[in-house]
XYZ file of C-alpha atoms in Angstrom:
580
model
C 192.285 258.738 -46.217
C 189.799 256.023 -45.313
C 189.610 255.000 -48.991
C 193.150 253.612 -48.689
C 191.711 250.346 -47.341
C 189.178 248.193 -49.246
C 185.778 247.362 -47.812
C 185.335 243.729 -46.747
C 182.065 242.096 -45.590
C 183.181 241.193 -42.043
C 186.295 243.354 -41.576
C 186.509 247.100 -41.124
C 190.057 247.934 -42.163
C 191.740 250.914 -40.516
C 188.939 251.677 -38.048
C 191.362 252.066 -35.145
C 193.960 253.861 -37.255
C 192.106 256.389 -39.396
C 191.485 259.251 -39.561
C 194.854 260.574 -38.391
C 195.110 264.276 -37.598
C 198.414 265.666 -38.896
C 199.110 267.803 -35.770
C 198.656 264.673 -33.624
C 201.357 262.626 -35.436
C 204.377 263.854 -33.352
C 202.538 262.943 -30.143
C 201.669 259.514 -31.578
C 205.331 258.912 -32.430
C 206.507 259.912 -28.940
C 203.828 257.674 -27.382
C 204.992 254.813 -29.610
C 208.621 255.251 -28.530
C 207.499 255.373 -24.888
C 205.477 252.189 -25.334
C 208.444 250.396 -26.921
C 210.824 251.526 -24.173
C 208.540 250.309 -21.388
C 207.095 247.223 -23.084
C 210.190 245.579 -24.612
C 211.785 244.472 -21.305
C 208.370 243.501 -19.895
C 207.528 241.406 -22.966
C 210.864 239.639 -22.674
C 209.788 238.852 -19.109
C 206.453 237.497 -20.336
C 208.343 234.997 -22.487
C 209.927 233.699 -19.268
C 206.459 233.300 -17.720
C 205.255 231.466 -20.833
C 208.327 229.229 -20.859
C 209.243 230.178 -24.435
C 212.536 231.614 -25.817
C 213.270 235.251 -24.952
C 212.968 236.335 -28.590
C 209.288 235.287 -28.685
C 208.459 238.107 -26.275
C 209.610 240.564 -28.948
C 207.700 238.684 -31.655
C 204.429 239.385 -29.792
C 205.008 243.095 -30.480
C 205.361 242.618 -34.203
C 202.817 240.831 -36.441
C 200.022 240.638 -33.798
C 200.301 244.390 -33.189
C 200.296 245.179 -36.924
C 197.224 243.016 -37.594
C 195.188 244.440 -34.719
C 196.133 247.998 -35.730
C 194.701 247.339 -39.199
C 191.576 245.365 -38.274
C 190.716 246.107 -34.619
C 188.022 248.574 -33.664
C 189.610 250.209 -30.608
C 191.849 253.195 -31.308
C 193.738 252.801 -28.011
C 193.770 249.127 -26.984
C 197.312 247.718 -27.006
C 197.486 244.053 -27.991
C 200.502 241.993 -26.991
C 201.877 239.444 -24.549
C 199.977 239.271 -21.281
C 201.054 237.816 -17.951
C 197.743 236.046 -17.224
C 197.481 234.250 -20.568
C 201.225 233.471 -20.498
C 200.796 231.904 -17.055
C 197.790 229.865 -18.248
C 199.881 228.674 -21.210
C 202.793 227.553 -19.035
C 200.600 225.900 -16.408
C 198.611 224.065 -19.069
C 201.587 222.721 -21.006
C 203.320 221.286 -17.936
C 203.272 217.525 -18.442
C 202.466 217.811 -22.165
C 205.859 219.065 -23.376
C 209.199 220.066 -21.837
C 209.927 223.779 -21.517
C 212.491 225.001 -24.038
C 211.853 222.268 -26.615
C 210.662 222.792 -30.188
C 207.523 220.806 -29.321
C 206.696 223.191 -26.465
C 207.046 226.248 -28.721
C 204.975 224.577 -31.450
C 202.202 223.808 -28.951
C 202.289 227.434 -27.777
C 201.690 228.471 -31.393
C 198.865 225.941 -31.758
C 197.211 227.328 -28.624
C 197.347 230.840 -30.114
C 195.620 229.525 -33.252
C 193.010 227.684 -31.168
C 192.319 230.849 -29.151
C 191.912 232.689 -32.471
C 189.428 230.065 -33.663
C 187.373 230.510 -30.486
C 187.426 234.302 -30.956
C 186.191 233.888 -34.548
C 183.450 231.542 -33.303
C 182.489 234.120 -30.674
C 182.274 236.755 -33.411
C 180.138 234.604 -35.727
C 177.591 233.211 -33.258
C 177.547 236.148 -30.856
C 179.412 234.785 -27.832
C 181.025 238.113 -26.967
C 178.588 238.357 -24.036
C 180.691 235.687 -22.265
C 183.075 238.519 -21.360
C 180.385 239.862 -19.028
C 180.338 236.610 -17.050
C 183.791 237.175 -15.612
C 182.759 239.825 -13.110
C 185.226 242.534 -12.158
C 185.538 241.216 -8.592
C 186.220 237.646 -9.773
C 188.737 238.906 -12.348
C 190.567 240.819 -9.584
C 190.695 237.632 -7.499
C 191.938 235.608 -10.462
C 194.658 238.107 -11.427
C 195.760 238.397 -7.783
C 196.232 234.642 -7.674
C 198.152 234.722 -10.964
C 200.320 237.577 -9.671
C 201.202 235.697 -6.476
C 202.084 232.568 -8.436
C 204.152 234.487 -11.006
C 206.044 236.470 -8.330
C 206.791 233.398 -6.228
C 208.028 231.583 -9.314
C 210.777 234.166 -9.893
C 212.334 234.139 -6.434
C 214.570 231.149 -7.229
C 215.995 232.857 -10.334
C 216.561 236.072 -8.359
C 218.530 233.997 -5.861
C 220.576 232.465 -8.673
C 219.126 228.978 -8.150
C 218.315 226.456 -10.857
C 214.738 225.922 -12.009
C 212.006 228.384 -11.100
C 209.530 230.029 -13.408
C 206.300 228.710 -11.870
C 205.090 229.448 -8.356
C 203.579 226.018 -7.761
C 203.810 224.464 -4.310
C 206.079 221.744 -5.697
C 208.469 224.309 -7.199
C 208.502 226.365 -3.984
C 209.427 223.233 -2.026
C 212.266 222.530 -4.478
C 213.499 226.125 -4.045
C 213.481 225.761 -0.244
C 215.622 222.645 -0.503
C 218.190 224.589 -2.589
C 218.339 227.576 -0.256
C 221.914 226.756 0.805
C 223.048 227.142 -2.829
C 222.156 230.840 -3.143
C 224.296 232.705 -5.674
C 225.058 235.927 -3.817
C 226.421 237.611 -6.941
C 223.111 237.060 -8.752
C 221.160 238.115 -5.659
C 223.183 241.365 -5.389
C 222.553 242.252 -9.035
C 218.846 241.398 -8.661
C 218.482 243.620 -5.574
C 220.230 246.558 -7.267
C 217.999 246.268 -10.339
C 214.888 245.865 -8.184
C 215.743 248.923 -6.091
C 216.545 251.009 -9.192
C 213.247 250.172 -10.922
C 211.221 250.892 -7.778
C 212.956 254.254 -7.220
C 212.502 255.408 -10.823
C 208.872 254.327 -10.744
C 208.385 256.314 -7.539
C 209.907 259.398 -9.187
C 207.803 259.139 -12.349
C 205.742 256.475 -14.114
C 207.066 257.843 -17.419
C 210.716 256.972 -16.703
C 211.527 253.636 -18.453
C 213.243 252.274 -15.347
C 213.091 248.644 -16.497
C 214.683 249.509 -19.860
C 217.451 251.571 -18.231
C 218.099 248.769 -15.722
C 218.274 246.161 -18.490
C 220.692 248.268 -20.554
C 222.833 248.936 -17.478
C 222.863 245.256 -16.484
C 223.815 244.189 -20.031
C 226.646 246.724 -20.137
C 227.924 245.668 -16.693
C 227.668 241.994 -17.671
C 229.757 242.608 -20.800
C 232.392 244.683 -18.971
C 232.697 242.566 -15.801
C 232.000 239.132 -17.329
C 228.925 238.274 -15.249
C 228.692 235.013 -17.189
C 231.520 233.601 -15.056
C 229.497 233.926 -11.844
C 225.813 233.743 -12.815
C 223.450 232.472 -15.508
C 222.930 234.673 -18.584
C 220.072 234.647 -21.083
C 222.452 233.383 -23.784
C 222.484 233.803 -27.548
C 219.311 235.140 -29.184
C 218.624 234.744 -32.927
C 218.505 237.990 -34.883
C 216.207 238.873 -37.757
C 212.478 238.813 -38.311
C 210.389 235.756 -37.383
C 209.806 232.947 -39.893
C 206.181 232.410 -40.850
C 204.833 228.853 -40.898
C 202.296 226.558 -39.295
C 203.477 225.036 -35.999
C 204.588 221.438 -36.576
C 203.017 218.957 -34.137
C 201.855 215.347 -34.311
C 198.068 215.632 -34.175
C 195.770 213.190 -32.423
C 192.482 213.474 -30.518
C 194.138 213.063 -27.146
C 196.278 216.134 -27.834
C 193.219 218.167 -28.866
C 191.469 216.999 -25.685
C 194.406 218.262 -23.598
C 194.812 221.596 -25.413
C 191.168 222.648 -25.733
C 190.610 223.503 -22.017
C 193.838 225.554 -22.027
C 192.766 227.428 -25.176
C 189.282 228.036 -23.746
C 190.733 229.419 -20.499
C 192.936 231.826 -22.466
C 189.987 232.748 -24.687
C 187.920 233.752 -21.645
C 190.698 235.949 -20.237
C 191.370 237.536 -23.643
C 187.666 238.252 -24.065
C 187.047 239.650 -20.575
C 190.249 241.674 -20.210
C 190.249 243.112 -23.740
C 186.556 244.037 -23.688
C 186.834 245.719 -20.282
C 189.903 247.715 -21.337
C 188.384 248.818 -24.671
C 185.180 249.874 -22.929
C 186.981 251.997 -20.317
C 189.132 253.949 -22.782
C 186.402 254.370 -25.401
C 184.209 255.965 -22.725
C 187.087 258.096 -21.403
C 187.795 259.659 -24.813
C 184.251 259.558 -26.213
C 185.276 257.118 -28.956
C 182.954 254.546 -30.572
C 183.139 250.999 -29.198
C 182.928 248.219 -31.785
C 183.268 244.936 -29.919
C 182.864 242.852 -33.074
C 185.746 244.681 -34.777
C 187.880 244.102 -31.669
C 187.069 240.381 -31.834
C 188.168 240.348 -35.474
C 191.384 242.134 -34.554
C 192.154 239.875 -31.587
C 191.495 236.760 -33.686
C 193.821 237.917 -36.470
C 196.439 239.021 -33.925
C 196.498 235.512 -32.449
C 196.637 233.954 -35.898
C 199.640 236.177 -36.529
C 201.159 235.041 -33.213
C 200.644 231.371 -34.052
C 202.161 231.716 -37.521
C 205.151 233.825 -36.436
C 206.507 231.466 -33.781
C 205.256 233.155 -30.627
C 202.526 232.701 -28.033
C 199.001 233.997 -27.406
C 198.315 237.744 -27.174
C 195.538 239.772 -25.527
C 194.459 243.334 -24.851
C 196.749 244.748 -22.172
C 195.342 247.214 -19.583
C 198.826 248.272 -18.378
C 200.239 248.950 -21.846
C 197.051 250.734 -22.887
C 197.451 252.985 -19.837
C 201.055 253.713 -20.917
C 199.850 254.821 -24.363
C 197.005 256.893 -22.925
C 199.315 258.663 -20.450
C 201.810 259.412 -23.224
C 199.120 261.064 -25.351
C 198.576 258.323 -27.947
C 195.073 258.332 -29.414
C 195.255 255.956 -32.408
C 196.826 252.664 -33.438
C 199.612 254.679 -35.139
C 201.295 254.636 -31.713
C 201.416 250.842 -31.837
C 202.815 250.817 -35.378
C 205.656 253.056 -34.191
C 206.378 250.657 -31.321
C 206.374 247.734 -33.770
C 208.877 249.649 -35.906
C 211.204 249.993 -32.909
C 210.924 246.228 -32.301
C 211.923 245.551 -35.911
C 215.094 247.611 -35.388
C 215.853 245.697 -32.169
C 215.352 242.345 -33.926
C 217.614 243.317 -36.813
C 220.464 245.038 -34.972
C 220.308 244.673 -31.164
C 219.691 241.003 -30.284
C 223.397 240.243 -29.766
C 223.733 242.485 -26.659
C 220.634 240.814 -25.123
C 222.649 237.603 -24.755
C 224.630 239.287 -21.929
C 221.517 239.970 -19.817
C 221.665 238.076 -16.469
C 218.692 235.772 -15.856
C 218.288 237.262 -12.385
C 217.570 240.670 -14.015
C 214.907 239.104 -16.221
C 213.465 237.453 -13.101
C 213.225 240.849 -11.366
C 211.184 242.262 -14.275
C 208.832 239.273 -14.199
C 208.631 239.469 -10.372
C 207.516 243.121 -10.555
C 205.009 242.218 -13.269
C 203.511 239.643 -10.931
C 203.433 242.125 -8.049
C 201.543 244.616 -10.250
C 198.821 242.018 -10.738
C 198.283 241.597 -6.982
C 195.372 243.823 -5.933
C 195.013 243.417 -2.162
C 193.743 246.984 -1.786
C 190.983 246.368 -4.331
C 190.147 243.082 -2.611
C 189.621 245.038 0.631
C 187.452 247.560 -1.264
C 185.307 244.655 -2.480
C 185.055 243.330 1.088
C 183.847 246.725 2.300
C 181.310 247.253 -0.492
C 180.044 243.708 -1.176
C 181.269 240.974 1.222
C 179.732 238.122 -0.796
C 181.723 239.134 -3.880
C 184.898 239.339 -1.781
C 184.581 235.712 -0.688
C 184.072 234.643 -4.299
C 187.175 236.614 -5.349
C 189.184 235.113 -2.453
C 188.127 231.555 -3.364
C 189.248 232.218 -6.944
C 192.624 233.515 -5.715
C 193.186 230.444 -3.534
C 192.144 228.117 -6.372
C 194.740 229.691 -8.688
C 197.511 229.455 -6.068
C 196.853 225.975 -4.668
C 195.177 224.098 -7.557
C 196.111 225.771 -10.828
C 195.586 228.753 -13.117
C 193.514 226.868 -15.692
C 191.171 225.567 -12.997
C 191.066 229.061 -11.521
C 189.720 230.494 -14.797
C 186.977 227.883 -14.979
C 186.041 228.432 -11.337
C 186.035 232.213 -11.876
C 183.467 231.860 -14.661
C 181.304 229.407 -12.680
C 181.349 231.672 -9.604
C 180.489 234.700 -11.742
C 177.499 232.822 -13.175
C 176.407 231.784 -9.672
C 176.684 235.376 -8.465
C 174.677 236.579 -11.482
C 172.017 233.923 -10.827
C 171.890 234.883 -7.142
C 171.045 238.492 -8.012
C 168.243 237.391 -10.365
C 167.090 234.543 -8.136
C 166.207 236.854 -5.241
C 165.414 240.291 -6.695
C 164.581 243.081 -4.269
C 161.028 243.915 -5.280
C 158.966 246.847 -4.048
C 155.441 248.177 -3.643
C 154.595 251.737 -4.666
C 152.637 254.421 -2.820
C 150.858 257.266 -4.657
C 150.906 260.457 -2.571
C 148.398 263.303 -2.515
C 150.871 265.553 -4.379
C 151.062 262.975 -7.237
C 154.469 261.486 -6.340
C 155.481 257.829 -6.270
C 157.295 256.440 -3.204
C 158.876 252.979 -3.113
C 158.460 250.734 -0.061
C 159.708 247.216 0.786
C 157.306 244.409 -0.051
C 157.084 243.557 3.654
C 155.427 246.940 4.334
C 152.312 245.873 2.325
C 151.790 249.553 1.513
C 148.833 250.234 -0.786
C 149.216 252.776 -3.591
C 145.823 254.250 -2.729
C 143.197 252.610 -0.513
C 142.127 249.365 -2.196
C 144.867 249.385 -4.900
C 148.201 247.576 -4.575
C 151.002 248.216 -7.101
C 153.792 245.617 -6.992
C 156.994 246.034 -9.029
C 158.976 242.879 -9.846
C 162.513 244.102 -10.570
C 163.850 241.267 -12.741
C 162.841 239.018 -15.619
C 160.590 236.234 -14.341
C 161.908 232.715 -14.871
C 161.779 229.287 -13.252
C 164.200 230.175 -10.410
C 162.392 233.289 -9.120
C 158.801 232.481 -10.116
C 158.177 230.996 -6.659
C 159.257 234.293 -5.069
C 156.725 236.145 -7.252
C 154.008 233.748 -6.113
C 154.917 233.929 -2.399
C 155.137 237.722 -2.317
C 151.827 238.293 -4.130
C 150.051 235.716 -1.948
C 151.410 237.468 1.162
C 150.472 240.941 -0.115
C 146.798 240.121 -0.659
C 146.349 238.691 2.848
C 145.014 240.735 5.763
C 144.742 244.045 3.932
C 142.828 246.953 5.451
C 140.989 248.295 3.558
C 140.480 245.114 1.492
C 142.136 245.076 -1.931
C 139.955 245.593 -4.974
C 142.713 245.944 -7.611
C 146.194 244.409 -7.785
C 148.638 245.851 -10.353
C 151.898 244.200 -11.474
C 154.337 246.892 -12.599
C 156.150 245.140 -15.484
C 158.549 247.954 -16.375
C 161.600 245.840 -15.418
C 160.361 242.612 -17.038
C 161.507 241.844 -20.583
C 161.096 238.066 -20.583
C 158.863 235.426 -19.011
C 159.560 231.696 -19.366
C 157.090 228.787 -19.298
C 157.311 228.273 -15.518
C 156.697 231.973 -14.909
C 153.707 231.992 -17.283
C 152.111 229.085 -15.424
C 152.787 230.842 -12.111
C 151.054 233.989 -13.395
C 148.145 231.853 -14.557
C 147.757 230.380 -11.061
C 147.980 233.821 -9.455
C 145.368 235.223 -11.821
C 143.031 232.393 -10.820
C 143.696 232.993 -7.107
C 143.018 236.730 -7.362
C 139.835 236.083 -9.325
C 138.552 233.814 -6.554
C 139.248 236.571 -4.027
C 137.429 239.070 -6.293
C 140.573 241.154 -6.781
C 140.950 242.642 -10.251
C 144.449 241.894 -11.687
C 146.003 244.439 -14.066
C 149.445 245.012 -15.606
C 151.202 248.326 -16.131
C 154.085 249.397 -18.373
C 154.546 246.094 -20.162
C 157.521 246.446 -22.473
C 157.342 246.066 -26.246
C 160.402 243.787 -26.576
C 158.491 240.541 -25.898
C 158.299 238.318 -28.967
C 154.884 238.113 -30.639
C 154.029 234.627 -29.356
C 154.718 235.522 -25.714
C 152.919 238.851 -26.036
C 149.876 237.048 -27.447
C 149.876 234.488 -24.586
C 150.158 237.226 -21.950
C 147.323 239.226 -23.535
C 145.247 236.057 -23.626
C 146.029 235.341 -19.967
C 145.142 238.761 -18.533
C 142.685 240.075 -21.131
C 143.190 243.127 -23.346
C 141.518 245.537 -20.923
C 143.958 244.661 -18.115
C 146.936 246.564 -19.587
C 147.881 250.190 -18.888
C 150.629 252.366 -20.324
C 151.531 254.072 -17.039
C 150.999 253.872 -13.306
C 149.080 257.162 -13.424
C 146.643 255.512 -15.874
C 146.147 252.663 -13.390
C 145.309 255.080 -10.552
C 142.975 257.072 -12.805
C 141.133 253.937 -13.960
C 140.886 252.568 -10.430
C 139.584 255.899 -9.122
C 136.995 256.047 -11.896
C 135.870 252.485 -11.119
C 135.578 253.295 -7.427
C 133.529 256.399 -8.181
C 131.279 254.423 -10.552
C 130.617 251.847 -7.870
C 129.634 254.587 -5.422
C 127.733 256.819 -7.804
C 126.613 254.366 -10.478
C 123.631 256.493 -11.280
C 125.762 259.556 -12.147
C 128.453 257.953 -14.344
C 127.535 256.256 -17.647
C 128.084 252.493 -17.621
C 130.012 252.641 -20.910
C 132.654 255.202 -19.739
C 136.175 253.944 -20.729
C 138.379 252.633 -17.898
C 141.647 251.741 -19.570
C 144.280 253.310 -21.728
C 145.134 250.901 -24.533
C 148.778 249.945 -24.813
C 150.694 251.369 -27.727
């Protein structure tokens, strides 16, 4: 079956779809129907977050899903509208275009194409590693901030007030000023729908409570003429989307405004999609092809931009829906896309009767799902420093903006990464009489055997931590009893050494030589490039390298015995084990 699709140099067609086991097809179909039932009302809600027409939420489940199913690498990852990227889109376009205008929708399409271009660039020049620089704790803080802002932004619509959509401080203040104008009819409907969805979710996660609530609200609106007392979604165009390039008036100032928004969305797409793919590939023992996923995500966003909708990303919640329903391939997503086609062709007219307060409830619950206070407390308990970084990110999103929150999240993640490498927790090793190795803190100054110190540096050595290497070694060689004769650097954790670190090692080698302490290196890795390996060999000398710590102890013991019994041991007996 794999021969159905042609081989292309950079694209692996059908990797997430084939092979399909015939007995698995009924389960895939059921999972696809479940995904459609749960995702359709939520995606309509995402369009409200993004500030685009309701129909665009359905469009995100069509061409983007089809393209990722054909080209993506993950067999489970669901690609579609996402609350975080939708919120970034809306926050970024405020002040550039008015919500609901053709210009706004065109700019949303342009941003999807720009995100796709960044994903392609990441694929070509190997920037996929950027996903690792949004740490899990920072991402939780960011999404919590987004969830709070999204949820707060829907309260006005649930109360039947004008405006709403964004939980900015300015919008909240406007809502407070309108509090006397509450539409109690809209509020009653919103509370009933909210209660119904929460109850069904409590009974079972598999019950499509949001879909049932939407259908019930539409039916009640049609029968009881809700339009006379509250705002409705209004007419929705039927049929499949039209494919064309978004029409905007280009200039450099516009590119300058859009690029930071596109980059923020790109980072979230990259981090969230990669993390989700990795989790489910490991869970089901499936291969993980991050490059194929980048291809799929890029094409999915190109499809979004050309089909009149907004940016898409890998969705953890929808992927969990598919996994729980038994879906194991992208066939599930094709089935869901088929259901969307039927809705677009035959069922858009009833959607016009949906009250806006009902749509606001769905978006409100989506925002609440993003809020992870319990996980924030877990972070506080396990790693307080990471909690404060996550909390700062949350506050930045709420009080400054989502776009700025993304940038801060990445900067804080980089700072946290640098902090771990800047002050590594190094150790000294003790060799026991029963041939075991025991690790001790550097401050203990424990010798491996009398006269031999083995010091393990637990990180790559570079300009920021080279001073720590120098300080610790200088402290270790002071006031030792018995005096040190050999000093060994265990290099098993070191895969790179920059210029500053090399000069630091050169100075240390000179210091140890003056103190008549023999400097050796153990377990140097083979992944240094040839130039660096040559410089290190030149610095320490070829006979200073050992393959294992046991070889170091053996050579040191032999040297000690030779010094004591020089008449009994030949002067030319070998001391070292040459590195492989």
